[in-house]
XYZ file of C-alpha atoms in Angstrom:
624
model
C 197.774 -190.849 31.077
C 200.996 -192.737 30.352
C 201.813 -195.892 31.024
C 203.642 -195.481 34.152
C 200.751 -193.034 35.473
C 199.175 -190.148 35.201
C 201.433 -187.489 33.127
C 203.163 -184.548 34.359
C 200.939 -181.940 33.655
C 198.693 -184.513 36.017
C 200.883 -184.609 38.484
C 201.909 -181.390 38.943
C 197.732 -180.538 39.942
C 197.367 -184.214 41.585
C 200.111 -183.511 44.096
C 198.981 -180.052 45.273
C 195.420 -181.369 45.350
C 196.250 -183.855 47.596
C 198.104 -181.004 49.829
C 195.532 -178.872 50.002
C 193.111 -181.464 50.929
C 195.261 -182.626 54.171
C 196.280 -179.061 54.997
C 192.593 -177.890 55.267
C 191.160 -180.536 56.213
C 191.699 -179.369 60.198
C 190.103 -176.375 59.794
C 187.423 -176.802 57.170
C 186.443 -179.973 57.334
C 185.790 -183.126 55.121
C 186.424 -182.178 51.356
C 186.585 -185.586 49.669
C 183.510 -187.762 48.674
C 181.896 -189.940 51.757
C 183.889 -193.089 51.803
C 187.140 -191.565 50.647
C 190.676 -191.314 52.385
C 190.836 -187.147 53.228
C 194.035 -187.411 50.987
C 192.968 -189.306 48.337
C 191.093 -188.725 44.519
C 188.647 -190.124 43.003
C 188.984 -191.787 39.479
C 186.341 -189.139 38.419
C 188.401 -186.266 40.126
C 192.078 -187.919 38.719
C 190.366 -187.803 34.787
C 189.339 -184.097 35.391
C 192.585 -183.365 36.580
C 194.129 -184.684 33.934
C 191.858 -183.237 31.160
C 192.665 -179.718 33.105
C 196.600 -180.822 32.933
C 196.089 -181.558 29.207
C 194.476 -178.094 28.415
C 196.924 -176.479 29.959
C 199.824 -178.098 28.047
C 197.931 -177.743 24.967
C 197.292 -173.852 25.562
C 200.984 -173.412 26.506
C 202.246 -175.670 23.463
C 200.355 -173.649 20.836
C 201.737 -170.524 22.375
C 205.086 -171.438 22.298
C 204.733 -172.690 18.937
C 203.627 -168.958 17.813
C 206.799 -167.542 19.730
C 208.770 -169.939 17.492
C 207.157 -168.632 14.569
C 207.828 -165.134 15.603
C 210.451 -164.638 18.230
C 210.361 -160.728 18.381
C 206.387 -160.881 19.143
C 206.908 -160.674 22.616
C 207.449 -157.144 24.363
C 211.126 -156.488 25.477
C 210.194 -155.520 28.583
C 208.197 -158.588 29.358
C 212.105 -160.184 28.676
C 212.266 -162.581 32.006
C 216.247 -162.191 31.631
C 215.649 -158.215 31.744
C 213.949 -159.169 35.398
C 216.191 -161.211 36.605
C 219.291 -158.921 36.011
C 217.656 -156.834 37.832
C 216.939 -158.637 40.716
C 220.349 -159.956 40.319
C 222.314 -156.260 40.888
C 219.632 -155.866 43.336
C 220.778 -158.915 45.487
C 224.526 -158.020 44.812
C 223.895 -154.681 46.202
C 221.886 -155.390 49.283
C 223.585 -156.651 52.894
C 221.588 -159.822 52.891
C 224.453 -160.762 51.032
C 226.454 -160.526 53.967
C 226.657 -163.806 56.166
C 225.842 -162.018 59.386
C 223.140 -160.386 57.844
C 221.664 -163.502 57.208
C 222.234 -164.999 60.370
C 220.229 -162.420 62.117
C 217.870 -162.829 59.903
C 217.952 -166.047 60.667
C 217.691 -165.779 64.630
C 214.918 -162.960 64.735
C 212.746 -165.591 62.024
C 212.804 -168.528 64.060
C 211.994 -165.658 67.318
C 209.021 -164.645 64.970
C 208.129 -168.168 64.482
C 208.286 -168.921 67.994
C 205.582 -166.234 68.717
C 203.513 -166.777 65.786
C 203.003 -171.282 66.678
C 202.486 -170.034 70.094
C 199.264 -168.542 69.059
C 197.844 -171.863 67.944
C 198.865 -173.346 70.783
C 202.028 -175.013 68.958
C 205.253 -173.717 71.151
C 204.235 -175.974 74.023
C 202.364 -173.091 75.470
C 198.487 -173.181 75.959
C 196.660 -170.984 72.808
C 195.017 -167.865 73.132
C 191.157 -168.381 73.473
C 190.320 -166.175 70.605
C 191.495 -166.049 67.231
C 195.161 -165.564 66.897
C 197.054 -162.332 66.860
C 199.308 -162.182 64.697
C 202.329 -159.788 64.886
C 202.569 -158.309 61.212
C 198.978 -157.255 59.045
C 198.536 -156.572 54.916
C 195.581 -156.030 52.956
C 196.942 -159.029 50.776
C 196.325 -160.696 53.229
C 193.297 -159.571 54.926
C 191.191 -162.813 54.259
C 190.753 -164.559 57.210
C 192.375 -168.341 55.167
C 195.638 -166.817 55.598
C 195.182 -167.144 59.679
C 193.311 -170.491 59.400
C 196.198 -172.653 59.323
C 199.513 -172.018 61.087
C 201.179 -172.760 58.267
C 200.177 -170.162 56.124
C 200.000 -167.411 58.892
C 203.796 -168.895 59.262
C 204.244 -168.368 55.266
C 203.125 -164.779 55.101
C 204.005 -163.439 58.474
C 207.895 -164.585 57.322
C 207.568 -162.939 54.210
C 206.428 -159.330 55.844
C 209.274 -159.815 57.843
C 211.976 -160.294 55.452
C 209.767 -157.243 53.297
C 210.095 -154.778 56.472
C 213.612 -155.744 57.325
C 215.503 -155.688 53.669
C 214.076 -152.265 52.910
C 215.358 -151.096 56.773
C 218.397 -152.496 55.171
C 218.131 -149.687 51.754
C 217.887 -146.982 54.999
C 220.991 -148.130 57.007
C 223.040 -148.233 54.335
C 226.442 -145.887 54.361
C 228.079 -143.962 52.030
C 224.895 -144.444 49.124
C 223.721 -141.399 47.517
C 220.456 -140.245 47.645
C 219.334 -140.915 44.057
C 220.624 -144.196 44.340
C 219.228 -145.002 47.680
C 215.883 -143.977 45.867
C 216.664 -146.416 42.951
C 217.449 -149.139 45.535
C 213.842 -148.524 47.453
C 211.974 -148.827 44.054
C 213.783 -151.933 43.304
C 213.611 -153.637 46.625
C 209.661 -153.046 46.769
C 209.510 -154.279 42.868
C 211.041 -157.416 44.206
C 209.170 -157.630 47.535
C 205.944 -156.770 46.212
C 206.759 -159.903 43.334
C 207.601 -162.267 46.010
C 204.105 -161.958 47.699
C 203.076 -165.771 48.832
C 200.064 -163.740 47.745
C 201.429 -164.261 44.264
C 201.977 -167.546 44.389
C 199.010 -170.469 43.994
C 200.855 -173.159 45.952
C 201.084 -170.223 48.929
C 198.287 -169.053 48.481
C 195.016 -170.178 50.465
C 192.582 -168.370 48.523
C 193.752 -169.534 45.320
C 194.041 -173.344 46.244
C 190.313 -173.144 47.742
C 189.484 -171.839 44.890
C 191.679 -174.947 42.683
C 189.872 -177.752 44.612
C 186.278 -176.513 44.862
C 186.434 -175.998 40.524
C 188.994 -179.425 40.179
C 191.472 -176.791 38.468
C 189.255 -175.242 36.048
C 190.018 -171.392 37.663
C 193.526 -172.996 35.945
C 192.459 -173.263 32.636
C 190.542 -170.053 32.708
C 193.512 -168.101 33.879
C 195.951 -169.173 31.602
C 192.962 -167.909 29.015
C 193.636 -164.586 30.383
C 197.958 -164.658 30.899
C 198.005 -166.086 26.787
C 195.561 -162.906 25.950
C 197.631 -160.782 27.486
C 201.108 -162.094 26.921
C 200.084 -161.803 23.224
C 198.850 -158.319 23.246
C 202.106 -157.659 25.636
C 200.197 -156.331 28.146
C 198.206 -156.834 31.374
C 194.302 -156.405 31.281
C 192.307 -154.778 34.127
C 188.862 -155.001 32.666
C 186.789 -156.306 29.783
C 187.714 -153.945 27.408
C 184.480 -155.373 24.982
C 182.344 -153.524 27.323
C 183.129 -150.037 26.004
C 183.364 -148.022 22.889
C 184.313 -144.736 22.209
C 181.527 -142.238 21.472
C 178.649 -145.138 22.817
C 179.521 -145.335 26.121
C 182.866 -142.988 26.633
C 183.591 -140.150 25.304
C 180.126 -139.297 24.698
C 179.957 -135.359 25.251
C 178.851 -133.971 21.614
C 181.024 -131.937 20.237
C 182.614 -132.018 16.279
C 185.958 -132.093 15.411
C 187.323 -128.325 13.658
C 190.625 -128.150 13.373
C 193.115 -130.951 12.366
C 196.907 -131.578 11.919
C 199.189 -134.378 11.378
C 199.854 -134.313 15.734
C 196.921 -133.116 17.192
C 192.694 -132.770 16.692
C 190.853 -130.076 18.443
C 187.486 -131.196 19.108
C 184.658 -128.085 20.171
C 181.795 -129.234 22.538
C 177.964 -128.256 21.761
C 176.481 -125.596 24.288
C 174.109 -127.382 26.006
C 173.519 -123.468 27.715
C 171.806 -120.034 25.767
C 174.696 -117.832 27.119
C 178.353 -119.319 27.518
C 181.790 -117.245 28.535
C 182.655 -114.872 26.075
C 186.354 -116.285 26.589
C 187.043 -120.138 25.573
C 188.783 -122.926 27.504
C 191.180 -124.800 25.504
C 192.060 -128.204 27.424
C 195.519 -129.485 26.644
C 195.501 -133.195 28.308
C 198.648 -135.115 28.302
C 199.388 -137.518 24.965
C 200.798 -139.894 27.250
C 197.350 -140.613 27.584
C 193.613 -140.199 25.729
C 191.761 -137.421 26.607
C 188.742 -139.322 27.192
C 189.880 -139.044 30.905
C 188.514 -136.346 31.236
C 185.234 -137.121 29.344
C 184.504 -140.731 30.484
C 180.797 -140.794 30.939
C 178.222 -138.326 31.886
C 178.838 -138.208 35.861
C 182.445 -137.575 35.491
C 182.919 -135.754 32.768
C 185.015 -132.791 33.765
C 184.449 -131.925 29.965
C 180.124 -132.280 29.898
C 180.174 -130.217 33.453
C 182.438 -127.147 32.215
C 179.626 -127.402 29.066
C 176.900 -127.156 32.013
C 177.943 -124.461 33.256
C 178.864 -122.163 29.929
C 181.838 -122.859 29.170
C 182.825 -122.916 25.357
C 185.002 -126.058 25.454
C 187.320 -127.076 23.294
C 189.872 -130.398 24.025
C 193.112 -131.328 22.144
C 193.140 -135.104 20.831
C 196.561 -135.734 20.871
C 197.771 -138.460 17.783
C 199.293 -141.834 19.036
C 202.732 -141.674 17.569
C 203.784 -143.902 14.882
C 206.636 -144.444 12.189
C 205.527 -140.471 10.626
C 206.256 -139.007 13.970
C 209.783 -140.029 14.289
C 211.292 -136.731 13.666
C 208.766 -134.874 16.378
C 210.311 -132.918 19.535
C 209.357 -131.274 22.310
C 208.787 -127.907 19.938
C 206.341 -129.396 18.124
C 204.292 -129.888 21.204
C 204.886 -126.273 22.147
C 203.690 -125.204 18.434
C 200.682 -127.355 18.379
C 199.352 -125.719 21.583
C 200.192 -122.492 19.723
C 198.029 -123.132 17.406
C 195.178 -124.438 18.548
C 195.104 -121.143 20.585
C 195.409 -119.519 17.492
C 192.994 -121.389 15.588
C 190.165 -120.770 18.424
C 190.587 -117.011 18.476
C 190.487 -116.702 14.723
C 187.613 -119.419 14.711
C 185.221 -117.437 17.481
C 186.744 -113.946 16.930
C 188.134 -113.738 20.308
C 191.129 -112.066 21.404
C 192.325 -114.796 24.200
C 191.338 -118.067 25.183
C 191.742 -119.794 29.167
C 193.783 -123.204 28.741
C 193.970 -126.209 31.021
C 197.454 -128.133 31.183
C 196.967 -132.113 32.565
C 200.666 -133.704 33.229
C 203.023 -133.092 30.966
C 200.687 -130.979 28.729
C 200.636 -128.759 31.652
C 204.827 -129.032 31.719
C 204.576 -128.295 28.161
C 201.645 -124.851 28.780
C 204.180 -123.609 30.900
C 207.160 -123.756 28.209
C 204.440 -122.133 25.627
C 203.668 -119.381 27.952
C 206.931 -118.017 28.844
C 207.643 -118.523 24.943
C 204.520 -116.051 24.777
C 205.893 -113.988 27.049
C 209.066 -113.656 25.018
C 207.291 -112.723 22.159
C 205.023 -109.892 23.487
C 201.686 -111.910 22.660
C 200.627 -113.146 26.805
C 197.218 -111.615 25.963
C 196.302 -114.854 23.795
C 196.370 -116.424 27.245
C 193.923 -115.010 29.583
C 194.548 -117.476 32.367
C 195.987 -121.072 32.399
C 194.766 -124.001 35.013
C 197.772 -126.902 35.661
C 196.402 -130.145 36.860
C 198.905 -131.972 38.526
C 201.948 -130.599 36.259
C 205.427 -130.177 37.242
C 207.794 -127.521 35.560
C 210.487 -128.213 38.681
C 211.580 -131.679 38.363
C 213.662 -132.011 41.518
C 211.355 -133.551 43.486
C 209.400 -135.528 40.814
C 208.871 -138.904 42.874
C 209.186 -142.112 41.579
C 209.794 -141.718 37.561
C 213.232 -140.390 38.438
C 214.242 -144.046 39.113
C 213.643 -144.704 35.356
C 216.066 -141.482 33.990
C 220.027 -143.144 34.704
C 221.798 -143.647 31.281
C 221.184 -147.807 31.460
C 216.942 -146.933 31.530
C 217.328 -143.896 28.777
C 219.792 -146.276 26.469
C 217.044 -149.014 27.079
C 214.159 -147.150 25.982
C 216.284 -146.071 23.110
C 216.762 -149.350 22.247
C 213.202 -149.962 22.539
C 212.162 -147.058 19.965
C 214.234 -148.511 16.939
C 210.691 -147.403 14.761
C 210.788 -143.751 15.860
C 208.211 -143.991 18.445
C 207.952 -145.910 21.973
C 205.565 -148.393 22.138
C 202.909 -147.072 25.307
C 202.734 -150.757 26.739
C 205.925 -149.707 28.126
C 204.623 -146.821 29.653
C 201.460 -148.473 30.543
C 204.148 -150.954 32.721
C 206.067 -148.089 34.164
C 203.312 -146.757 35.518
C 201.677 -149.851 36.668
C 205.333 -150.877 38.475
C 204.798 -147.608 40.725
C 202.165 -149.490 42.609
C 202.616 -153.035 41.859
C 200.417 -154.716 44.624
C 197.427 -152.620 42.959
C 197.904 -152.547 39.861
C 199.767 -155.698 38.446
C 200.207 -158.349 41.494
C 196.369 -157.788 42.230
C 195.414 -158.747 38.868
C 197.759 -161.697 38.601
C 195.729 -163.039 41.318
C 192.555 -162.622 40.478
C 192.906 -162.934 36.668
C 195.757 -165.790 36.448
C 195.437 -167.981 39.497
C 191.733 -167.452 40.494
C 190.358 -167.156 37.104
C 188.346 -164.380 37.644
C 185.793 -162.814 35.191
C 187.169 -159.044 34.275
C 185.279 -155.980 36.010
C 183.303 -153.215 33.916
C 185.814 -150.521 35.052
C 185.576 -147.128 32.632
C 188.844 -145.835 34.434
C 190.774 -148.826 34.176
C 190.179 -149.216 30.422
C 191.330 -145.729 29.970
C 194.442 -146.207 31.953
C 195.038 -149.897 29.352
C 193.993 -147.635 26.583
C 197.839 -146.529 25.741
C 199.199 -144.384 23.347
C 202.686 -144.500 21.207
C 205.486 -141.676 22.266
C 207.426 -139.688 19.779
C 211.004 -141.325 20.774
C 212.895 -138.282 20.002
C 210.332 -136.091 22.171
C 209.970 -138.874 25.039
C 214.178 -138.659 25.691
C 214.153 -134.876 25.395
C 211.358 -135.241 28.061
C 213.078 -137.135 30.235
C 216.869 -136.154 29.984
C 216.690 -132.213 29.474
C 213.019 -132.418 32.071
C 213.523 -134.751 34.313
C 216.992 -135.658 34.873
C 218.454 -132.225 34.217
C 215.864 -130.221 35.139
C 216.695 -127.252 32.387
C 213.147 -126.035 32.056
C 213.706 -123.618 35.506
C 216.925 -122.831 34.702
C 216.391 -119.554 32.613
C 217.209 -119.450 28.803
C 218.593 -122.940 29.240
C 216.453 -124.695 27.003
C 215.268 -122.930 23.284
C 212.005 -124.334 21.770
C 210.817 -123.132 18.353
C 214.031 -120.982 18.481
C 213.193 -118.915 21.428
C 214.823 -119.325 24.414
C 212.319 -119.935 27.784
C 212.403 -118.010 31.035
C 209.312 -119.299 32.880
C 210.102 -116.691 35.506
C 207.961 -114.201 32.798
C 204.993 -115.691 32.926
C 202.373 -113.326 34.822
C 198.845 -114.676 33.200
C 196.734 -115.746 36.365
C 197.450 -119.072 37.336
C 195.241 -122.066 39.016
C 197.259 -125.101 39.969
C 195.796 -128.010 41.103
C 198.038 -131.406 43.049
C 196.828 -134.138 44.714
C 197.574 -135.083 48.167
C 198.590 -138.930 47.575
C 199.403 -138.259 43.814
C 202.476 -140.498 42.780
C 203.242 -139.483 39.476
C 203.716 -135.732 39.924
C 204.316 -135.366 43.975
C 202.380 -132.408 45.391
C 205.535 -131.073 46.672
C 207.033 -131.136 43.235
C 203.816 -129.124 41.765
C 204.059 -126.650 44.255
C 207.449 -125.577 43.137
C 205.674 -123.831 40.244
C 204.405 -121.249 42.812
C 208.559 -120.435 43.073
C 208.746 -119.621 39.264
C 205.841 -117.915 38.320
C 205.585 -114.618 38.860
C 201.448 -113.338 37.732
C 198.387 -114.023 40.795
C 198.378 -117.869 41.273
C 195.904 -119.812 43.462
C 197.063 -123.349 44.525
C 194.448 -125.986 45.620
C 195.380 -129.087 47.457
C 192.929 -132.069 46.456
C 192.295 -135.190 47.235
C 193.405 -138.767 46.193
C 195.735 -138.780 43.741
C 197.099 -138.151 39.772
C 193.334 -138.846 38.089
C 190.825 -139.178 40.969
C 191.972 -136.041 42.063
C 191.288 -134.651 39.463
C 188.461 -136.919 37.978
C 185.866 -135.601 41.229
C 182.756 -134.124 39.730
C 180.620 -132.375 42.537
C 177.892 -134.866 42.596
C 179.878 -138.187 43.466
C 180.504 -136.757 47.432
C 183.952 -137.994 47.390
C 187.294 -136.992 48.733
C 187.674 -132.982 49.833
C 190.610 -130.056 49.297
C 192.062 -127.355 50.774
C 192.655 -123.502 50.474
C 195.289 -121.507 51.977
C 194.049 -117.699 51.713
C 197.520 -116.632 53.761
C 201.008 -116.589 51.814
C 202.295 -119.763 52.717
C 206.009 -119.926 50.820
C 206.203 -124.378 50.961
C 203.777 -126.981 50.776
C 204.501 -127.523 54.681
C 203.061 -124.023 55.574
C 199.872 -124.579 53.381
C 198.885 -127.008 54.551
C 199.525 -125.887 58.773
C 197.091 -123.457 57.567
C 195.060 -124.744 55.100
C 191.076 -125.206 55.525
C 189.700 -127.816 54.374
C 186.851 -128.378 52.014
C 184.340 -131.594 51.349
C 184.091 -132.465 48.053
C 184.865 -131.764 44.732
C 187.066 -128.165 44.158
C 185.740 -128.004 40.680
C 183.528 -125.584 41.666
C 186.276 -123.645 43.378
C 187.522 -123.208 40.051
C 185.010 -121.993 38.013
C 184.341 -119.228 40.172
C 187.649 -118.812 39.595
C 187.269 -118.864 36.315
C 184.626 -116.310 35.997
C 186.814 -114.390 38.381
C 188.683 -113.651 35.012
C 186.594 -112.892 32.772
C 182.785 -112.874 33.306
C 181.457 -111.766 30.181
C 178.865 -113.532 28.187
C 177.846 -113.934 24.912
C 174.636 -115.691 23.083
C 175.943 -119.557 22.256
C 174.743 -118.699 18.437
C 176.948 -119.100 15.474
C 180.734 -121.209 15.485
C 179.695 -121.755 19.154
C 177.545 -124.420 17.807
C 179.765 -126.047 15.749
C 178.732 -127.908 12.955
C 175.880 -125.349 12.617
C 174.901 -123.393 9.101
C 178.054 -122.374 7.418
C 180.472 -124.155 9.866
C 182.647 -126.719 7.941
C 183.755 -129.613 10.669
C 186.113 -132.715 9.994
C 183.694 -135.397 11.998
C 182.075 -136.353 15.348
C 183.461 -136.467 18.089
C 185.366 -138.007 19.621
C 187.022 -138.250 16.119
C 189.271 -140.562 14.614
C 192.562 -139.655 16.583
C 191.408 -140.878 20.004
C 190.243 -144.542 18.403
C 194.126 -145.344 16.676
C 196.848 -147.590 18.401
């Protein structure tokens, strides 16, 4: 308190307080202490409003106070100037600039506001006898608060009318290329989706129930959890304290064999007497941890190939740092070289199956037409691609982050010879905003929710560091360019590629709703590859359609036995399939090669004789 009154940080909760109360107050009832004006506090609700004003501008105060102390602490990309040039261009760009784009806007609101106050009996007509009807509806705003009040059915009913008609706008625009029409629909749903009244605690119904029935203490707790994460520089999805690698993820056992300054390659126990003569090598993408696909017991893609006798063997790719500033794109190709190598020398075998995830599985494809160059194919007997792309013309939403201005940023981002995978981690996020950021603004921020126990979400928060010489190869000669189809265009570990070679028997795996790698990009392997190749259609999306062990019952694919030559014909005549289609692929699998052998010997690794590094998961997986 000052002496003029309460202080601003008092206010500033008072004031909304005292809104909330009289806006609810028709349709919830009394909300204030018997005895008490509906709009009023009480001393004892004014002091805990100001202690909860007071914490606040302590909490923010010391913050600041560290950013003082070290101004480069916070993330570039969490910049707010970076954001606002960008919605700036956006704006400049768009025909709501134009006057009588605006005035129409104008016209068909106040039309849309007409209909809306007519349902609560507010237009001079008589109301509906059941619960209004309102014209526009959004999961974010599902909760039946937002309809409670005409005002904020008014409030979010505008705002999914100005969302629906400025990205009609990005459509009826002349004379825009395609690419940049693209660029202008991720941008306009960036902004959009940020604009939510969802977003937005004086907007937000939900959020100021929530403020008045704890006296602002969901406040306090949420700016707890936006200081944690603006000082780690990036957004939490779950209570990361709940897990720990090789406890409660990661847990297959297995011992780590093989070891170079890029990569680990951990081998699995047989938990079987007999096991595939022929191992799988599984080559997941170091965009990520591998731990995806061993993330407990019931979805383990890793403990079920074990189950059923495979001799398993997973790549743990290195988070980059300062040492890997000098890594490319061939260094990639080479590791996966050699840990092929290294498992046919280590079991005695003369060719291993391998498993390409993402951009491991962009990278398989590179190492087997390299293979195919050199007369050595046999070391591959057949190679699985989860939802990899070697055709980058339809890749989907990443393209929108290629243009020289996003390449020279990340560049400028990567000034210690690696990118920092918080960036990535809020690429990816941006590609679904509502779910994955503005969801978790609400509920951690402005409701002050406790954090889930989520073993997928603290993978996807687990990041990784990017080679920054490898990650714009990637996306200048991959994505924007698209060299890798174009034959003898690209030369990695001085051998030129020509993926048209490769004939090793090919399963490839998309998913139906997957956003990072587009099933209709995927497919376009099928085009360039020229050995027996079997493509499955799953469902979901980039990991849950792939993460889908038999026994969870969830989601379904489909098989095309005809010769469909797009994605369009497979699926007019696809059949489709409940559940999981890993078991589609291990009779695949054994389709290949169906030999056995007794799981004696280096298939037990760590057994008599067998020198190993450590545990798994090892020490590669567990470094920022």
């Amino acid at each position: 308190m000052t002496d003029d009154g309460p202080d601003p940080f008092t206010n500033m909760f008072e004031a909304p307080a005292k809104f909330a109360r009289a806006l609810f107050q028709p349709v919830m009832g009394a909300m204030t202490p018997e005895g008490l004006d509906e709009t009023s506090l009480s001393p004892q609700d004014l002091q805990h409003w100001g202690e909860v004003g007071a914490k606040l501008q302590s909490m923010w105060a010391q913050y600041q106070a560290e950013q003082l102390a070290n101004p480069h602490a916070l993330a570039p990309y969490f910049d707010p100037s970076r954001w606002m040039q960008m919605a700036e261009d956006w704006y400049k760009q768009m025909p709501i600039a134009n006057p009588a784009e605006q005035q129409a806007l104008l016209q068909e609101g106040m039309a849309l506001w007409q209909q809306v106050l007519g349902q609560y009996g507010l237009s001079g007509e008589a109301p509906p006898a059941t619960e209004p009807e309102l014209p526009r509806k959004d999961r974010r705003f599902a909760d039946p608060r937002w309809r409670a009040h005409p005002a904020f059915a008014l409030i979010h009913q505008t705002y999914l009318f100005l969302a629906e008609r400025v990205a009609e706008m990005v459509e009826k625009m002349e004379g825009v290329p395609e690419d940049k029409r693209e660029q202008l629909r991720f941008t306009t749903r960036s902004i959009t989706e940020a604009l939510s009244p969802s977003n937005f605690p004086l907007l937000n119904p939900v959020v100021m129930e929530r403020t008045l029935e704890t006296r602002g203490d969901n406040l306090v707790k949420g700016m707890e959890h936006l200081l944690s994460d603006l000082r780690r520089g990036q957004l939490s999805h779950v209570d990361d304290s709940a897990f720990k690698l090789g406890e409660n993820i990661a847990v297959t056992p297995g011992k780590v064999v093989h070891e170079t300054p890029l990569y680990q390659l951990i081998q699995y126990s047989p938990s079987t007497d007999t096991v595939m003569e022929t191992p799988l090598v599984i080559f997941p993408p170091w965009i990520n941890r591998f731990y995806i696909l061993d993330l407990n017991p019931k979805k383990s893609f890793v403990r079920w190939a074990v189950e059923q006798g495979v001799t398993v063997f997973m790549v743990s790719w290195k988070s980059a740092d300062a040492s890997m500033k000098e890594v490319i794109w061939d260094d990639y190709v080479r590791a996966q070289i050699d840990a092929i190598d290294t498992i046919r020398t280590r079991l005695g075998v003369k060719s291993v199956h391998a498993i390409g995830y993402c951009v491991a599985g962009t990278t398989l494809a590179a190492t087997l037409a390299i293979l195919h160059r050199r007369g050595e194919a046999d070391k591959v007997k057949s190679a699985t691609f989860f939802t990899a792309q070697v055709d980058f013309e339809k890749a989907g939403e990443l393209l929108n982050f290629i243009d020289d201005q996003q390449l020279g940023l990340i560049k400028a981002m990567s000034q210690d010879g690696y990118l920092d995978g918080r960036y990535m981690a809020a690429t990816f996020n941006m590609l679904r905003g509502t779910d994955l950021i503005w969801n978790y603004v609400v509920n951690n921020y402005l409701l002050g929710e406790d954090y889930p126990v989520f073993d997928l979400l603290h993978w996807n928060g687990d990041v990784t560091n990017l080679p920054a010489k490898w990650h714009q190869q990637y996306l200048r000669d991959l994505y924007r360019d698209n060299r890798l189809v174009e034959p003898d265009e690209l030369v990695v570990d001085n051998t030129p590629i020509d993926i048209g070679l490769v004939e090793t028997p090919t399963y490839v795996q998309a998913g139906k709703e997957d956003h990072i790698a587009p099933a209709e990009s995927v497919w376009k392997i099928t085009e360039h590859f020229k050995g027996p190749l079997k493509f499955v259609l799953a469902g979901s999306g980039h990991i849950a359609g792939v993460v889908n062990p038999p026994g969870s019952g969830k989601y379904q694919y489909w098989l095309n036995d005809g010769a469909p030559r797009t994605l369009a014909e497979f699926r007019a005549g696809a059949v489709e399939h409940p559940g999981s289609w890993w078991p589609d692929w291990i009779d695949w699998l054994r389709g290949q090669d169906a030999a056995t052998v007794p799981a004696t010997g280096k298939r037990q690794p760590g057994g008599k004789g067998d020198s190993v590094i450590e545990d798994a998961p090892g020490r590669y997986v567990a470094t920022r």
